[in-house]
Amino acid sequence: NSTFLSNHTVQRIMNEDDTDNVCPEDINLYLRLSEQHPKYAARCKILMKHRHLNMRPFLQWKWGLKFLPVALSWFERAKTCTTLNVRLPVEERRVVEESDEVFESRVLSAMYEFVRGMPMQVMKSRNGLLLAAAYDDKIAKIEEEHKMDLEQRDRIRMNVQLQEENAGLEHEDKRLREIVESVRNIVGV
């Protein structure tokens, strides 16, 4: 919390002679980060300073598990810190030097802390999810039956149309045969 609330707008600290680089290397890195990437400074500094983010304070809020998506969203936005570089006077350096796997393990650890800290709420949510899944299955089955009924109705309509067309063709065939027969009788064939 103190890292997040600290000042992320300070960009340089100079001595009496107006010379730069009077700070220790880690402080200089924080200052350059604030200067070069102000949008990400707070998140990156939190990741740099705290290898493990304690989720217990969030578990005490009335939100409970509803806060989990907020925490995961924070991690998604903070992932950028693993790709940012900071130009220092001597070198360019990655802000948060860790692999994607290490970053993902941080996210999983946070999720685990939420689940572990609220087992009863997780079970209630789990039961709710199971109920929702059962309803989803039932709805899918009803939709499939409805789809099959529509297909059956379309097949019946098509058969009725074909029968009507066939009856019309048979009537036309009969009429043409009568015409051919009357012509034969007239001609005497």
CSV table of C-alpha atoms in Angstrom, one decimal:
chain,number,residue,atom,x,y,z
A,1,ASN,CA,0.0,0.0,0.0
A,2,SER,CA,2.8,2.4,0.8
A,3,THR,CA,4.4,1.7,-2.6
A,4,PHE,CA,1.2,2.6,-4.4
A,5,LEU,CA,0.6,5.7,-2.3
A,6,SER,CA,4.2,7.0,-2.7
A,7,ASN,CA,5.0,9.8,-5.1
A,8,HIS,CA,5.4,8.7,-8.7
A,9,THR,CA,5.9,12.1,-10.2
A,10,VAL,CA,9.4,12.9,-8.9
A,11,GLN,CA,11.7,12.4,-11.8
A,12,ARG,CA,15.1,13.8,-10.7
A,13,ILE,CA,17.0,14.5,-7.5
A,14,MET,CA,20.1,16.7,-7.8
A,15,ASN,CA,22.7,17.8,-5.4
A,16,GLU,CA,23.8,21.4,-4.6
A,17,ASP,CA,26.0,21.6,-7.8
A,18,ASP,CA,23.0,20.7,-10.0
A,19,THR,CA,24.5,17.4,-10.9
A,20,ASP,CA,22.4,14.4,-11.5
A,21,ASN,CA,23.0,10.8,-10.4
A,22,VAL,CA,23.5,11.5,-6.7
A,23,CYS,CA,21.0,8.7,-5.8
A,24,PRO,CA,21.6,5.0,-5.3
A,25,GLU,CA,21.1,2.9,-8.4
A,26,ASP,CA,17.7,1.5,-7.2
A,27,ILE,CA,16.3,5.0,-6.5
A,28,ASN,CA,17.6,6.2,-9.8
A,29,LEU,CA,15.7,3.3,-11.5
A,30,TYR,CA,12.5,4.4,-9.8
A,31,LEU,CA,13.0,8.0,-10.8
A,32,ARG,CA,13.7,7.1,-14.4
A,33,LEU,CA,10.6,4.9,-14.5
A,34,SER,CA,8.5,7.8,-13.3
A,35,GLU,CA,10.0,10.0,-15.9
A,36,GLN,CA,9.9,7.6,-18.9
A,37,HIS,CA,6.7,5.6,-18.1
A,38,PRO,CA,4.5,7.7,-15.8
A,39,LYS,CA,1.4,5.7,-16.8
A,40,TYR,CA,2.9,2.5,-15.5
A,41,ALA,CA,5.1,3.7,-12.7
A,42,ALA,CA,2.9,2.8,-9.8
A,43,ARG,CA,2.1,-0.7,-11.0
A,44,CYS,CA,5.7,-1.4,-12.0
A,45,LYS,CA,7.1,-0.2,-8.7
A,46,ILE,CA,4.7,-2.4,-6.8
A,47,LEU,CA,5.8,-5.4,-8.9
A,48,MET,CA,9.5,-4.5,-8.4
A,49,LYS,CA,9.3,-4.0,-4.7
A,50,HIS,CA,6.9,-6.8,-3.8
A,51,ARG,CA,7.7,-10.2,-5.2
A,52,HIS,CA,4.6,-11.6,-3.5
A,53,LEU,CA,1.5,-9.5,-3.3
A,54,ASN,CA,-0.5,-10.1,-0.1
A,55,MET,CA,-4.2,-10.5,-0.9
A,56,ARG,CA,-5.4,-10.9,2.7
A,57,PRO,CA,-6.3,-7.2,3.1
A,58,PHE,CA,-8.7,-7.5,0.2
A,59,LEU,CA,-10.4,-10.6,1.7
A,60,GLN,CA,-11.6,-8.5,4.6
A,61,TRP,CA,-13.7,-6.2,2.4
A,62,LYS,CA,-17.4,-6.9,2.0
A,63,TRP,CA,-16.8,-7.6,-1.7
A,64,GLY,CA,-15.2,-10.9,-1.0
A,65,LEU,CA,-14.8,-12.9,-4.2
A,66,LYS,CA,-16.3,-10.1,-6.2
A,67,PHE,CA,-12.9,-8.4,-5.8
A,68,LEU,CA,-11.0,-11.3,-7.6
A,69,PRO,CA,-11.8,-10.1,-11.1
A,70,VAL,CA,-10.6,-6.6,-10.1
A,71,ALA,CA,-7.3,-8.1,-8.9
A,72,LEU,CA,-6.9,-10.2,-12.1
A,73,SER,CA,-7.6,-7.1,-14.2
A,74,TRP,CA,-4.9,-5.2,-12.2
A,75,PHE,CA,-2.4,-8.0,-13.1
A,76,GLU,CA,-3.4,-7.9,-16.8
A,77,ARG,CA,-2.7,-4.2,-16.9
A,78,ALA,CA,0.6,-4.7,-14.9
A,79,LYS,CA,1.9,-7.3,-17.3
A,80,THR,CA,3.2,-4.5,-19.5
A,81,CYS,CA,5.8,-3.9,-16.8
A,82,THR,CA,7.6,-7.1,-17.9
A,83,THR,CA,8.2,-5.6,-21.4
A,84,LEU,CA,9.1,-2.0,-20.5
A,85,ASN,CA,12.7,-0.8,-20.6
A,86,VAL,CA,14.2,2.2,-18.8
A,87,ARG,CA,17.1,4.2,-20.1
A,88,LEU,CA,19.6,4.8,-17.3
A,89,PRO,CA,22.7,7.0,-17.7
A,90,VAL,CA,25.0,3.9,-18.2
A,91,GLU,CA,22.6,1.3,-19.6
A,92,GLU,CA,19.1,0.4,-20.7
A,93,ARG,CA,17.4,-2.0,-18.3
A,94,ARG,CA,14.1,-4.0,-18.2
A,95,VAL,CA,11.8,-2.6,-15.5
A,96,VAL,CA,10.6,-6.0,-14.2
A,97,GLU,CA,13.1,-8.7,-15.1
A,98,GLU,CA,11.0,-11.9,-15.0
A,99,SER,CA,9.7,-14.4,-17.5
A,100,ASP,CA,6.1,-14.8,-18.4
A,101,GLU,CA,6.0,-18.0,-16.4
A,102,VAL,CA,7.1,-16.1,-13.2
A,103,PHE,CA,4.6,-13.4,-13.8
A,104,GLU,CA,1.8,-16.0,-14.3
A,105,SER,CA,2.8,-17.7,-11.1
A,106,ARG,CA,2.2,-14.3,-9.3
A,107,VAL,CA,-1.3,-14.2,-10.8
A,108,LEU,CA,-2.0,-17.8,-9.8
A,109,SER,CA,-0.7,-17.2,-6.3
A,110,ALA,CA,-3.1,-14.3,-5.9
A,111,MET,CA,-6.0,-16.4,-7.1
A,112,TYR,CA,-5.0,-19.2,-4.8
A,113,GLU,CA,-4.9,-16.7,-1.8
A,114,PHE,CA,-8.5,-15.6,-2.7
A,115,VAL,CA,-9.8,-19.2,-2.9
A,116,ARG,CA,-7.9,-20.2,0.2
A,117,GLY,CA,-9.0,-17.2,2.2
A,118,MET,CA,-12.7,-17.7,1.4
A,119,PRO,CA,-13.5,-21.4,1.1
A,120,MET,CA,-17.2,-21.1,2.0
A,121,GLN,CA,-17.8,-18.4,-0.6
A,122,VAL,CA,-15.9,-20.4,-3.1
A,123,MET,CA,-18.1,-23.4,-2.4
A,124,LYS,CA,-21.3,-21.3,-2.7
A,125,SER,CA,-20.0,-19.9,-5.9
A,126,ARG,CA,-19.1,-23.4,-7.0
A,127,ASN,CA,-22.6,-24.6,-6.3
A,128,GLY,CA,-24.0,-21.7,-8.1
A,129,LEU,CA,-21.8,-22.4,-11.1
A,130,LEU,CA,-22.9,-26.1,-11.0
A,131,LEU,CA,-26.5,-25.0,-11.0
A,132,ALA,CA,-25.9,-22.6,-13.8
A,133,ALA,CA,-24.1,-25.3,-15.8
A,134,ALA,CA,-27.1,-27.7,-15.2
A,135,TYR,CA,-29.4,-25.0,-16.5
A,136,ASP,CA,-27.1,-24.3,-19.4
A,137,ASP,CA,-27.3,-28.0,-20.3
A,138,LYS,CA,-31.0,-28.0,-20.0
A,139,ILE,CA,-31.4,-24.9,-22.1
A,140,ALA,CA,-29.0,-26.4,-24.7
A,141,LYS,CA,-31.1,-29.6,-24.8
A,142,ILE,CA,-34.3,-27.6,-25.2
A,143,GLU,CA,-32.7,-25.5,-28.0
A,144,GLU,CA,-31.5,-28.6,-29.7
A,145,GLU,CA,-35.0,-30.2,-29.5
A,146,HIS,CA,-36.5,-26.9,-30.9
A,147,LYS,CA,-34.0,-26.9,-33.7
A,148,MET,CA,-34.9,-30.5,-34.5
A,149,ASP,CA,-38.6,-29.6,-34.5
A,150,LEU,CA,-38.0,-26.8,-36.9
A,151,GLU,CA,-36.0,-29.0,-39.2
A,152,GLN,CA,-38.8,-31.6,-39.0
A,153,ARG,CA,-41.4,-28.9,-39.8
A,154,ASP,CA,-39.3,-27.7,-42.7
A,155,ARG,CA,-39.1,-31.3,-44.0
A,156,ILE,CA,-42.9,-31.8,-43.7
A,157,ARG,CA,-43.5,-28.5,-45.5
A,158,MET,CA,-41.1,-29.6,-48.3
A,159,ASN,CA,-42.9,-32.9,-48.6
A,160,VAL,CA,-46.2,-31.2,-48.8
A,161,GLN,CA,-44.9,-28.9,-51.4
A,162,LEU,CA,-43.5,-31.8,-53.4
A,163,GLN,CA,-46.8,-33.7,-53.1
A,164,GLU,CA,-48.7,-30.6,-54.3
A,165,GLU,CA,-46.2,-30.2,-57.2
A,166,ASN,CA,-46.5,-33.9,-58.0
A,167,ALA,CA,-50.3,-33.8,-58.0
A,168,GLY,CA,-50.1,-30.7,-60.3
A,169,LEU,CA,-47.8,-32.6,-62.6
A,170,GLU,CA,-50.0,-35.7,-62.6
A,171,HIS,CA,-53.0,-33.5,-63.4
A,172,GLU,CA,-51.1,-31.8,-66.2
A,173,ASP,CA,-49.9,-35.2,-67.5
A,174,LYS,CA,-53.4,-36.5,-67.5
A,175,ARG,CA,-54.7,-33.4,-69.4
A,176,LEU,CA,-51.8,-33.8,-72.0
A,177,ARG,CA,-52.6,-37.5,-72.5
A,178,GLU,CA,-56.3,-36.6,-73.1
A,179,ILE,CA,-55.2,-34.0,-75.7
A,180,VAL,CA,-52.9,-36.5,-77.4
A,181,GLU,CA,-55.7,-39.2,-77.4
A,182,SER,CA,-58.2,-36.8,-78.9
A,183,VAL,CA,-55.7,-35.7,-81.6
A,184,ARG,CA,-55.1,-39.4,-82.4
A,185,ASN,CA,-58.8,-40.0,-82.7
A,186,ILE,CA,-59.2,-37.1,-85.0
A,187,VAL,CA,-56.3,-38.1,-87.1
A,188,GLY,CA,-57.4,-41.7,-87.0
A,189,VAL,CA,-54.2,-43.2,-85.7
